[in-house]
XYZ file of C-alpha atoms in Angstrom:
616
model
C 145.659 83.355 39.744
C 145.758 87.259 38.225
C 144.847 87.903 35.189
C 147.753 89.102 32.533
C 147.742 90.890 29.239
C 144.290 92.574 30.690
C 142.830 94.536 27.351
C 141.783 98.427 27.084
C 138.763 96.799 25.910
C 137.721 96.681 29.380
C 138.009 99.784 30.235
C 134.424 101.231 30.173
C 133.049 98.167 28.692
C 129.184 98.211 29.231
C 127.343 94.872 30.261
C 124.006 93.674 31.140
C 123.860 90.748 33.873
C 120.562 88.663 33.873
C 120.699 87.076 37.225
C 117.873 86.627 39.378
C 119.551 84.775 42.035
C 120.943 88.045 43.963
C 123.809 86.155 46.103
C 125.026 85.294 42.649
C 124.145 88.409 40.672
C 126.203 90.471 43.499
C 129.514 87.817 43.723
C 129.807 88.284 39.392
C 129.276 91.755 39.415
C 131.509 92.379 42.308
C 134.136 89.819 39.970
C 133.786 91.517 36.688
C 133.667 95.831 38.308
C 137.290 94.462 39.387
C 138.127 94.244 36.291
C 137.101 97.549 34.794
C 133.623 96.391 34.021
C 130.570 98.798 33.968
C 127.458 96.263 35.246
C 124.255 96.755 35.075
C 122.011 93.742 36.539
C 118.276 92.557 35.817
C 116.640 89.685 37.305
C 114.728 88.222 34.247
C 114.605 87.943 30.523
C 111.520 90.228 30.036
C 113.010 92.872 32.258
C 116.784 92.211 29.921
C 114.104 93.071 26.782
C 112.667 96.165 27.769
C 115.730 97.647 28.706
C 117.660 96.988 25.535
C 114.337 99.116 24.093
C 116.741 101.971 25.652
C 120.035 101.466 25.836
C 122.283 98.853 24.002
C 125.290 97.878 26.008
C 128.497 96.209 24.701
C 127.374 92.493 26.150
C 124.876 90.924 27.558
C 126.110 88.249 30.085
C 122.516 85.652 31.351
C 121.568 82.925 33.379
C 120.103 80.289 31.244
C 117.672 79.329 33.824
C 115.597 82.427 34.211
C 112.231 82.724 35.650
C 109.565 82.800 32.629
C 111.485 83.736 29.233
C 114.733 81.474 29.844
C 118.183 82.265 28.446
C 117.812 80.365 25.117
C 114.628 82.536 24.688
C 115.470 85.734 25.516
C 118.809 85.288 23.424
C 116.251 84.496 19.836
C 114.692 87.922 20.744
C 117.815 89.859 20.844
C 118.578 88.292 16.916
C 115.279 89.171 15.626
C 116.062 92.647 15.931
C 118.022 94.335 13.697
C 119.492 96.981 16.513
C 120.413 94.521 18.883
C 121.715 91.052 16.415
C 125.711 91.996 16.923
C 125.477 92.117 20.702
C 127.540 89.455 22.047
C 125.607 87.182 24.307
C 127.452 85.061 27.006
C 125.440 82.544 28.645
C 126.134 80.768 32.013
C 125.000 77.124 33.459
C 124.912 75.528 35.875
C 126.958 73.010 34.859
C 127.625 70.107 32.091
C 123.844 70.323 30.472
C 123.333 67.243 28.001
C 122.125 69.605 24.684
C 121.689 72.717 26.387
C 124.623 73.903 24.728
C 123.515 73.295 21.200
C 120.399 74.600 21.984
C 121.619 77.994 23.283
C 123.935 78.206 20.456
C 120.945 77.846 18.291
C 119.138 80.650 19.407
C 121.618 83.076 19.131
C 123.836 82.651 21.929
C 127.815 83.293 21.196
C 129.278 81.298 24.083
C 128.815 79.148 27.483
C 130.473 79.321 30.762
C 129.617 77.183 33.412
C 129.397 79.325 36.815
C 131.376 77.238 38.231
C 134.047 77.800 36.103
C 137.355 80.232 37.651
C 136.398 83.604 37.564
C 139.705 83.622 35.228
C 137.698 82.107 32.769
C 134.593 84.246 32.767
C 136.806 87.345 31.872
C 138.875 85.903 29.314
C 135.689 84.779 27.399
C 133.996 88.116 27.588
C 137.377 90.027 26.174
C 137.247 87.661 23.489
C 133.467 88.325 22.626
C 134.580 92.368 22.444
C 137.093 91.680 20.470
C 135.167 89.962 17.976
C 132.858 92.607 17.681
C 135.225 95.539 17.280
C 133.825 96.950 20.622
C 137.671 98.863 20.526
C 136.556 100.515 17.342
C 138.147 100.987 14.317
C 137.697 98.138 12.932
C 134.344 99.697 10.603
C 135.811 102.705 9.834
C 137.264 103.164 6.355
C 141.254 103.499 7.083
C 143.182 106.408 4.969
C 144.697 104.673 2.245
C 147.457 106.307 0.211
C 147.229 106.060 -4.199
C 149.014 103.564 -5.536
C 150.801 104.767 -9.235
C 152.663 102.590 -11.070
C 155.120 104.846 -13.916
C 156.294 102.768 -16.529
C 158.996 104.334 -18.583
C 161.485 103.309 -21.092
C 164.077 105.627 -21.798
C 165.738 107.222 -18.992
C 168.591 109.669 -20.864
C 166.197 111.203 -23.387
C 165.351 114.265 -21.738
C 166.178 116.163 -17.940
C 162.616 114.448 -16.287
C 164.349 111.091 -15.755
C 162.192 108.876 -13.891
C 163.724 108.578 -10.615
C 163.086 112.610 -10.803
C 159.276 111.591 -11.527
C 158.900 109.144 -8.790
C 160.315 111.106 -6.325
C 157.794 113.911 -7.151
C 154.819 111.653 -6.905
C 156.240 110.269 -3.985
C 156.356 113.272 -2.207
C 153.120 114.168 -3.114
C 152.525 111.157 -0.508
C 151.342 108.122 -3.172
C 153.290 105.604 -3.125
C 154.608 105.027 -6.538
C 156.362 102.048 -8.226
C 158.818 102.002 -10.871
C 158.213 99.342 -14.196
C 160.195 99.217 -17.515
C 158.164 96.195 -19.015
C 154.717 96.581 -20.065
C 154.454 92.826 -20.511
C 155.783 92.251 -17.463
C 153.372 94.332 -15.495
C 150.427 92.690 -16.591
C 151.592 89.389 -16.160
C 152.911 90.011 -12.374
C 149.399 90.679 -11.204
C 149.123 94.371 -11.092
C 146.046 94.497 -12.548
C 144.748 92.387 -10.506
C 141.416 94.442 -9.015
C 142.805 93.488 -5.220
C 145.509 95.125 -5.700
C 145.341 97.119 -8.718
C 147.051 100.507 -8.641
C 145.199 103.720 -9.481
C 146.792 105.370 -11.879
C 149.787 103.891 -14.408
C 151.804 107.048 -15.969
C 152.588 105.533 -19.690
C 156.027 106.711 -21.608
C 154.909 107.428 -24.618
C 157.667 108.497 -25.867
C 160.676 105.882 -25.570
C 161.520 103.657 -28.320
C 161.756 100.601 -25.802
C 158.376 99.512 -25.967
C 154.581 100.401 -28.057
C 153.656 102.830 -25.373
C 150.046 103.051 -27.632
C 149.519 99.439 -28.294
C 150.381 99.206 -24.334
C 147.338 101.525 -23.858
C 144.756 99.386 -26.092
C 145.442 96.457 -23.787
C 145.395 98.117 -20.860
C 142.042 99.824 -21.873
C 140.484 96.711 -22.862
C 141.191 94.636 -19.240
C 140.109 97.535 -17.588
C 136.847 96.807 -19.261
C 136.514 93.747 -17.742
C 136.759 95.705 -14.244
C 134.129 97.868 -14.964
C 131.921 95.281 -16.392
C 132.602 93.379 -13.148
C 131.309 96.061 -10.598
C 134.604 97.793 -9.361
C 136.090 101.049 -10.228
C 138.873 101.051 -13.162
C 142.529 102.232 -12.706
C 143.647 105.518 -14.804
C 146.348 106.322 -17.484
C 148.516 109.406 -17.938
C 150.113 109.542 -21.218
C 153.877 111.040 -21.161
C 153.966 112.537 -25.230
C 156.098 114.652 -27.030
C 155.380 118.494 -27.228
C 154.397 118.427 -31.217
C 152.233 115.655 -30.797
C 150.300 116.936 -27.740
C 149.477 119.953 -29.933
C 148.634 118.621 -33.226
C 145.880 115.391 -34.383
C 148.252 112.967 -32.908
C 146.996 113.218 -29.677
C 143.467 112.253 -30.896
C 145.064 108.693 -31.862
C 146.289 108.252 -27.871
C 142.519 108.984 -26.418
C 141.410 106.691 -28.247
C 143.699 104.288 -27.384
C 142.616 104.809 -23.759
C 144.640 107.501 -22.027
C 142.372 109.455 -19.509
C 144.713 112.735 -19.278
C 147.190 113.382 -21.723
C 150.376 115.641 -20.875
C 153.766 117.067 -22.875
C 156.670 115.417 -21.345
C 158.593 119.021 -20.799
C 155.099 119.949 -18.822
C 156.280 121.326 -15.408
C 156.636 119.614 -12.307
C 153.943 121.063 -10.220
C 151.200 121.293 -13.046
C 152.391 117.181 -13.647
C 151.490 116.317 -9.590
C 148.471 118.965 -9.908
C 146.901 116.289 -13.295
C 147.901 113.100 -11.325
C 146.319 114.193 -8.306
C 142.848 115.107 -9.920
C 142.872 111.573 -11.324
C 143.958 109.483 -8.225
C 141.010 112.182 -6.685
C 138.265 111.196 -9.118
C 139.430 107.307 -8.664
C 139.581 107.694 -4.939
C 136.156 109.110 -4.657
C 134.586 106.601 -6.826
C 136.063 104.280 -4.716
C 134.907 105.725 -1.423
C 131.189 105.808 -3.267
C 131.387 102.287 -4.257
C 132.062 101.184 -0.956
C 128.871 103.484 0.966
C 126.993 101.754 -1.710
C 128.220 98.332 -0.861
C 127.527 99.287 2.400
C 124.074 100.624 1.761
C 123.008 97.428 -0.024
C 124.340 95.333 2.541
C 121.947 97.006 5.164
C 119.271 97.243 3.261
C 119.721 93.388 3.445
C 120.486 92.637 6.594
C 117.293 94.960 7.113
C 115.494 92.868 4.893
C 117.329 89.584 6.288
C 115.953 91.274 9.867
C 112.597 91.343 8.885
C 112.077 88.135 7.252
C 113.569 86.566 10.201
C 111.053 88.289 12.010
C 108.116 87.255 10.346
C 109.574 83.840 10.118
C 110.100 83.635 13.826
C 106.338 84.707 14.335
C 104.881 82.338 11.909
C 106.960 79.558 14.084
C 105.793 80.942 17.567
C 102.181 81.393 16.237
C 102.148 77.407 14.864
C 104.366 76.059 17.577
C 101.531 75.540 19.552
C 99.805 73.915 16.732
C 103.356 71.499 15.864
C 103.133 70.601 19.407
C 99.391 68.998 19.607
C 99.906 67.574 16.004
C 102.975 65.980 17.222
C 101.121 65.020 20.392
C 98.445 63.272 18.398
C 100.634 61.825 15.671
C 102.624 60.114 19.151
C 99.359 58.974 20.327
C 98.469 57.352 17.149
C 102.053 55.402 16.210
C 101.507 54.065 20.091
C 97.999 52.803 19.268
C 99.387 51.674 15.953
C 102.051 49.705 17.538
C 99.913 48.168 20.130
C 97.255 46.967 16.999
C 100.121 45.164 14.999
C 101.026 43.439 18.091
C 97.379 42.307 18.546
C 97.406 41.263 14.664
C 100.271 39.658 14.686
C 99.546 37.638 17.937
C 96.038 36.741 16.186
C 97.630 35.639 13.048
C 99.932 33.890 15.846
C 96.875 32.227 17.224
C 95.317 31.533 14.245
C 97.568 29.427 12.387
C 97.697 27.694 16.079
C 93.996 26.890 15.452
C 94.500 25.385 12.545
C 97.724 23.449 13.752
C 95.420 22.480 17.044
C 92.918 21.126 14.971
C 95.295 19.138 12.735
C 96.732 17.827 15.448
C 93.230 16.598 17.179
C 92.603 14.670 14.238
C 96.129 13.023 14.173
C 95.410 12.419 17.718
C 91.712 11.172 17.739
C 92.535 8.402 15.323
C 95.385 6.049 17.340
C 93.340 7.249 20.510
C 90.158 5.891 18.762
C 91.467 2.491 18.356
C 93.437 2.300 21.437
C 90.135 3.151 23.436
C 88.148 0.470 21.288
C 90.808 -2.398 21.852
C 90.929 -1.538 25.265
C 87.131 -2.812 25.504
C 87.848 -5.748 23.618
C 91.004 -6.868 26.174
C 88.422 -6.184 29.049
C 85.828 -8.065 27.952
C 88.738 -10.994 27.314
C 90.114 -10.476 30.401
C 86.131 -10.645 32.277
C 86.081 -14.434 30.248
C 89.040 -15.452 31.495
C 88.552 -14.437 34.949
C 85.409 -16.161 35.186
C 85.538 -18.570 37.332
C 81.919 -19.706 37.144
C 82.067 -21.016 33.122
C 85.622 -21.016 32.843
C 86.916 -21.354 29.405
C 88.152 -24.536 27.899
C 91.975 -24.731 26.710
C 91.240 -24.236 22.958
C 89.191 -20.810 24.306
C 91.514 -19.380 26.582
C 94.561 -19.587 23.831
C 92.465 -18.012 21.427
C 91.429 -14.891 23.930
C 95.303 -14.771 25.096
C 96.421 -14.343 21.439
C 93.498 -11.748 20.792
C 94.554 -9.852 23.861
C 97.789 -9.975 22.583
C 97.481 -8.355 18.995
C 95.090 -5.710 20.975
C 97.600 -4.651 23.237
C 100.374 -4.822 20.036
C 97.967 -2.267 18.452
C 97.458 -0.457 21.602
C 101.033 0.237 21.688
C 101.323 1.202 18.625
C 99.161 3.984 18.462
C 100.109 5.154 21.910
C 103.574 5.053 20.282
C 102.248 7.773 17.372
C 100.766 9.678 19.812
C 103.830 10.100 21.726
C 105.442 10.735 18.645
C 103.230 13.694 17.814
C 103.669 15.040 21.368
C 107.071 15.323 21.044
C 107.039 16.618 17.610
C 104.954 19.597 19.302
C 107.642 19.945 22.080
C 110.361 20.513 19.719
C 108.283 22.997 17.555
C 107.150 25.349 20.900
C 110.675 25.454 22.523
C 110.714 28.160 25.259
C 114.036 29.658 23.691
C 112.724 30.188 19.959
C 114.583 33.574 20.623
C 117.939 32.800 21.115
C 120.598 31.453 18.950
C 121.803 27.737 18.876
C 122.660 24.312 17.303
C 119.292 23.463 15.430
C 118.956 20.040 13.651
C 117.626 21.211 9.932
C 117.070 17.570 8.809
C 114.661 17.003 12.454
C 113.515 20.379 12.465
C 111.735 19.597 8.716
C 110.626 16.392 9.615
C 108.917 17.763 12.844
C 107.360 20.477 9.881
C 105.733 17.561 8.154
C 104.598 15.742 11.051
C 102.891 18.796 12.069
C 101.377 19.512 8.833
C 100.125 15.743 7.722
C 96.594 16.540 8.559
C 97.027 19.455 5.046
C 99.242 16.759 3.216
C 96.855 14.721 1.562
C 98.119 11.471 -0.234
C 98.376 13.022 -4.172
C 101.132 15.329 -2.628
C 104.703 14.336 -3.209
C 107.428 15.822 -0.381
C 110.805 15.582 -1.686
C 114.274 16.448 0.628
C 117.433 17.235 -0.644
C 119.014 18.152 2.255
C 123.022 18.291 1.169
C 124.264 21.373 3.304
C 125.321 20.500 6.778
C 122.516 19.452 9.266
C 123.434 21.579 11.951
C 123.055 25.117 11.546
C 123.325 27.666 14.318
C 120.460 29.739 13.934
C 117.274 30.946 15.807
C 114.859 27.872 16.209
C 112.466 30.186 14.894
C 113.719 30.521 11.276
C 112.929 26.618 10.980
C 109.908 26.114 13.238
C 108.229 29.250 12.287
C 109.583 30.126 8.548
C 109.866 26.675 6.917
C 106.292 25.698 8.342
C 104.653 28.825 6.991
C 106.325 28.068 3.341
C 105.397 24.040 3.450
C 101.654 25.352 5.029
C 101.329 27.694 1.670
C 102.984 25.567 -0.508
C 99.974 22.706 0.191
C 97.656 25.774 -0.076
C 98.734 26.332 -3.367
C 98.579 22.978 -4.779
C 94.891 22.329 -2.928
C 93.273 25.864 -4.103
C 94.397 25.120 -7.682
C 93.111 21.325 -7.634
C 89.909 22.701 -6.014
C 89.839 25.519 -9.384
C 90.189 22.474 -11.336
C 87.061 20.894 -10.000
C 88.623 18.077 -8.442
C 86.434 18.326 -5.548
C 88.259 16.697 -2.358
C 91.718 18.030 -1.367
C 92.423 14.355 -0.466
C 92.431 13.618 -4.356
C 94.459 16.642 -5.441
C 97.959 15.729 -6.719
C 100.855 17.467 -6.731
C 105.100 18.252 -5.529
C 106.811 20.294 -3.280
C 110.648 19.958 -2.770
C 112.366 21.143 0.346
C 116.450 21.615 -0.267
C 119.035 23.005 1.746
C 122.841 23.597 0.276
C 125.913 25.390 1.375
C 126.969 28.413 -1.119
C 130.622 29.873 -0.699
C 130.883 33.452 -0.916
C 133.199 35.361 -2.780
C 133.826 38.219 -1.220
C 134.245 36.517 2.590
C 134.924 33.961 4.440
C 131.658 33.383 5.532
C 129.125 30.878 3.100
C 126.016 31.017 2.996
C 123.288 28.217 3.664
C 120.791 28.324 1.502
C 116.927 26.655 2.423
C 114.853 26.295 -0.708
C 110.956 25.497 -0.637
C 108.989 24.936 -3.548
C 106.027 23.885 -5.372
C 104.328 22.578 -8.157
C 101.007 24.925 -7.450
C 99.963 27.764 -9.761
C 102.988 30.145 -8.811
C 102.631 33.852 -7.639
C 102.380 36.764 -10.713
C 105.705 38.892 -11.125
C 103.252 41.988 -10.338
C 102.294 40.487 -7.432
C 105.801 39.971 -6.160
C 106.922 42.977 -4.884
C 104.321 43.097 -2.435
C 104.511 39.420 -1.290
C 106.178 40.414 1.671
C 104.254 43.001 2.586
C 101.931 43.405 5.981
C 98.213 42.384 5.515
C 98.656 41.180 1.606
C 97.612 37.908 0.856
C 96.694 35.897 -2.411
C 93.874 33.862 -0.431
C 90.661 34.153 0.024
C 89.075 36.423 2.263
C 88.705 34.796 5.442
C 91.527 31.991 4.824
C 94.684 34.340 5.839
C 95.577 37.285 7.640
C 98.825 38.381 5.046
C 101.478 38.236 7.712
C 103.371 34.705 7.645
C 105.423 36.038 4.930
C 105.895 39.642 6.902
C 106.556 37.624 9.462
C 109.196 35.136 7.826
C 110.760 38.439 6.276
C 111.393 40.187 9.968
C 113.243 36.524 11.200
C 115.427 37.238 8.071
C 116.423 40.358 9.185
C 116.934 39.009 12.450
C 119.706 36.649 10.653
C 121.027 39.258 8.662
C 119.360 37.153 6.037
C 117.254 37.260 2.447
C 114.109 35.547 1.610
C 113.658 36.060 -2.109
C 110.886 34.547 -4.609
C 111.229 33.393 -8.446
C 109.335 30.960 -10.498
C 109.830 26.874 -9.741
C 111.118 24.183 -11.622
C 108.042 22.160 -10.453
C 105.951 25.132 -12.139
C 105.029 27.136 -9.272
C 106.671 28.776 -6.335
C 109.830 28.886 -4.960
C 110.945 30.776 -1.832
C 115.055 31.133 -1.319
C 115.925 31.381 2.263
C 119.915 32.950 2.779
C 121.343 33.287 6.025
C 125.255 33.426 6.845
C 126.348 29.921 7.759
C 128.075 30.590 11.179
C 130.599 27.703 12.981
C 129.473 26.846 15.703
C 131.725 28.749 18.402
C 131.249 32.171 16.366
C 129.573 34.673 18.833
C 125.969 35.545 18.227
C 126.267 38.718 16.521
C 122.713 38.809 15.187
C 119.416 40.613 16.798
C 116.681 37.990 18.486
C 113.838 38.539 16.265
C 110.866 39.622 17.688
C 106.952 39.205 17.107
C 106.717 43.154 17.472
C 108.911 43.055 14.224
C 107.767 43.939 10.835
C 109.637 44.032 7.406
């Protein structure tokens, strides 16, 4: 497809190719010399630098993937100096680069084109980089600009100047010159505005029509404003009559404001002759104004140039620094991770000792007695079967019925032994991760089987379980966050009967209430259920509270807790897109608020599976 509308900018349009693959350094330089192109190609970024040392060319077109310095690189060198900032920089790609875009535009480059891209393309995008830069010219050069003069006059029959005679003399002295008979009227229409102010006004001061002086005065005093603001002020030419430019009266329209003050009979020539050494004056100030913007500006861009500079080589010179400090800090969040998993799994697998060795002792008992009646039915049976002496009838009833009520109480404690084995079943389900239908009423009752080993028989439980029983939830926020709050709840009540010199735990007294209740929200659909654990122990300080929840804090002794159950119970919150909040009990102690969102039971699971990795 040719290219239309081709510009003159490419007409002797200088460019520096950094290619080092020559098969495709020679196919784009063979493209773009088609097009009117001067080329000059390099093969890498170092070899680009030192040549721009000599000669500056219009563009600089470069592979991003160059051998050593790369693209991005060699582009961050070209803005750090203050000769070579403004040259466009076009880099190509290979192709659709995940960031490498953003990161070349970062460093200074203007715009990408992949190289496999229609040659179409390439060309466009280059005649749009010179024209951006003024590479045509013209654009920084300081275009002529003719005065503007504004003549306001009142009276046009009062004498042979009329005004249309005055404005075609100015115009002809090439200003272009405006005709106003309100004075009020030319303020208020913006033509003193300093965008578009003119440069000289030529005041009637003569006419009857308006207060040519009082005009002045207010003219004088917002051109104040201009000067106090930075720019250069418009003039005034006064228009008077013939007595008063030659007696006192003229003193009164200086001071009024009038730069140049001239007899309305004065002739034509000598009239243009005083404008034009005003509009002059204002016209050079003008010009002087704007070197001295320009100065200013270079000196800071100069400045801007080398603070950039220095910038740029306090970066390189601690990049290497950044790097290895970001290496180790890497290094140390890894090893950081991989110790809060190992605490975590030891406070895991200590609360499992202590829930191992409550459980032996629940065990041992019914397995005690079993074991012992089991001896007395064999010896029983050993009489019976005796053939030798056997046993009269009066005997043999009495060892059937003892047999009997052994094997009654066998049964009975095999019975709470199974009982406690399944208990344990239901608490270590495989699929604590995911959500489902959990039984709350079960799931607490498995809690307290678990825990009867702590619960001595001073301690009080109390359910008032009114909110649905099913709730569809992680296993985990019942197995693992109910049980921690009923283990420190008894904790609570036994360490403060022990401060009290009660001695034995089994003779501590105490309550703890476990209530769940359904809470309608007002601001959705969606309840909430609400799990409530509390205690009659010695409570938790309000200073003390705000770090409750933290990692590695704990109120107990050194040695009897690691501080993350409650971390712990806070991440499976978060998991539920839950709360677990703490206030003072009725009971007198504790109280611990568990809030989840009470899904039905066909709702999707929208929440996270909380892991042990987690931590609030």
């Amino acid at each position: 497809m040719p290219l239309v509308n081709a510009s003159a900018v490419d007409n002797g349009a200088r460019l520096l190719l950094v290619e080092d693959s020559d098969t495709q350094a020679l196919r784009i330089r063979r493209m773009l010399e088609q097009h009117g192109f001067q080329v000059e190609r390099v093969e890498s970024g170092e070899v680009a630098l030192d040549r721009l040392a000599h000669d500056i060319p219009d563009l600089v077109i470069a592979d991003y993937h160059l051998p050593g310095m790369n693209g991005g690189q060699m582009a961050r060198q070209i803005r750090m100096s203050a000769s070579t900032r403004l040259v466009p920089v076009l880099m190509l790609t290979e192709g659709a680069e995940p960031g490498l875009e953003r990161e070349g535009l970062e460093s200074g480059a203007d715009a990408y084109v992949s190289k496999s891209a229609l040659p179409e393309v390439l060309v466009l995008r280059i005649r749009a980089l010179l024209r951006q830069t003024g590479r045509q010219g013209g654009e920084d050069a300081l275009p002529f600009r003719r005065a503007r003069i504004v003549v306001l006059t009142g009276d046009d029959t009062r004498s042979s100047r009329t005004p249309g005679a005055l404005v075609a003399l100015l115009s002809r002295d090439g200003h272009l010159v405006t005709e106003e008979h309100d004075p009020d009227g030319l303020i208020e229409s913006g033509w003193l505005d300093p965008d578009r102010a003119p440069d000289c006004i030529v005041v009637d001061l003569v006419t009857t029509r308006f207060d040519g002086v009082a005009f002045c005065r207010r003219l004088d005093a917002l051109r104040q404003r201009v000067l106090l603001a930075g720019d250069v002020p418009l003039r005034i030419l006064g228009l008077c009559r013939q007595s008063d430019y030659r007696s006192d009266a003229s003193l009164r329209l200086f001071e009024a404001g009038v730069d140049d003050l001239v007899p309305e009979d004065i002739d034509s020539d000598v009239l243009a002759l005083r404008i034009r050494v005003l509009v002059r004056r204002k016209l050079g100030q003008d010009e002087i104004r704007r070197q001295e913007d320009e100065r200013r500006a270079q000196e800071a861009a100069v400045a801007s140039a080398r603070l950039e500079a220095s910038v740029n080589a306090a970066k390189a010179s601690l990049a290497g620094a950044l790097e290895q400090a970001n290496r180790e800090l890497a290094h140390a969040n890894h090893a950081l991770i991989e110790a809060q998993g190992k605490l975590v799994q030891s406070a895991k697998m200590a609360s499992l000792g202590e829930l191992v060795a409550g459980i032996a002792h629940e065990i041992n008992n019914p397995l005690a007695f079993t074991i012992a009646h089991k001896d007395t039915v064999e010896r029983a049976l050993d009489r019976l079967m005796n053939e030798a002496a056997p046993p009269d009838a009066g005997t043999r009833e009495a060892l059937l019925a003892k047999c009997r009520a052994r094997v009654g109480s066998m049964a009975l404690g095999l019975k709470r032994i199974q009982n406690l084995v399944l208990s344990l079943r239901k608490f270590s389900r495989l699929d604590e991760g995911a959500f489902q239908e959990v039984d709350v009423p079960e799931a607490v009752d498995v809690a307290l089987a678990l825990l009867t080993h702590k619960i001595g028989p001073g301690i009080v439980i109390e359910t008032d379980l009114r909110a649905p029983a099913v709730l569809y939830c992680q296993p985990a926020l019942l197995n693992q966050v109910v049980m921690n709050l009923l283990s420190n709840a008894i904790d609570a009540i036994v360490r403060e009967g022990d401060s009290e010199g009660r001695g034995d735990h089994r003779m501590v007294t105490g309550r703890i209430r476990i209530a769940t209740r359904l809470y309608p929200s007002s601001d959705s659909t969606e309840p909430s259920y609400i799990i409530e654990v509390e205690d009659s122990g010695p409570g938790i300080p309000p200073e003390t509270r705000e770090r409750i929840f933290e990692p590695f804090f704990t109120t107990k002794p050194v040695g009897a807790g690691t501080g993350l159950g409650l971390a712990i119970a806070y991440g499976v919150m978060q998991a539920h897109h839950g709360a677990i909040a703490i206030d003072e009990s009725g009971l007198g102690g504790a109280r611990f608020t568990l809030t989840v969102p009470y899904r039905a039971l066909e709702a999707p699971d929208t929440a996270a599976p909380y892991s042990s990795q987690e931590t609030p």
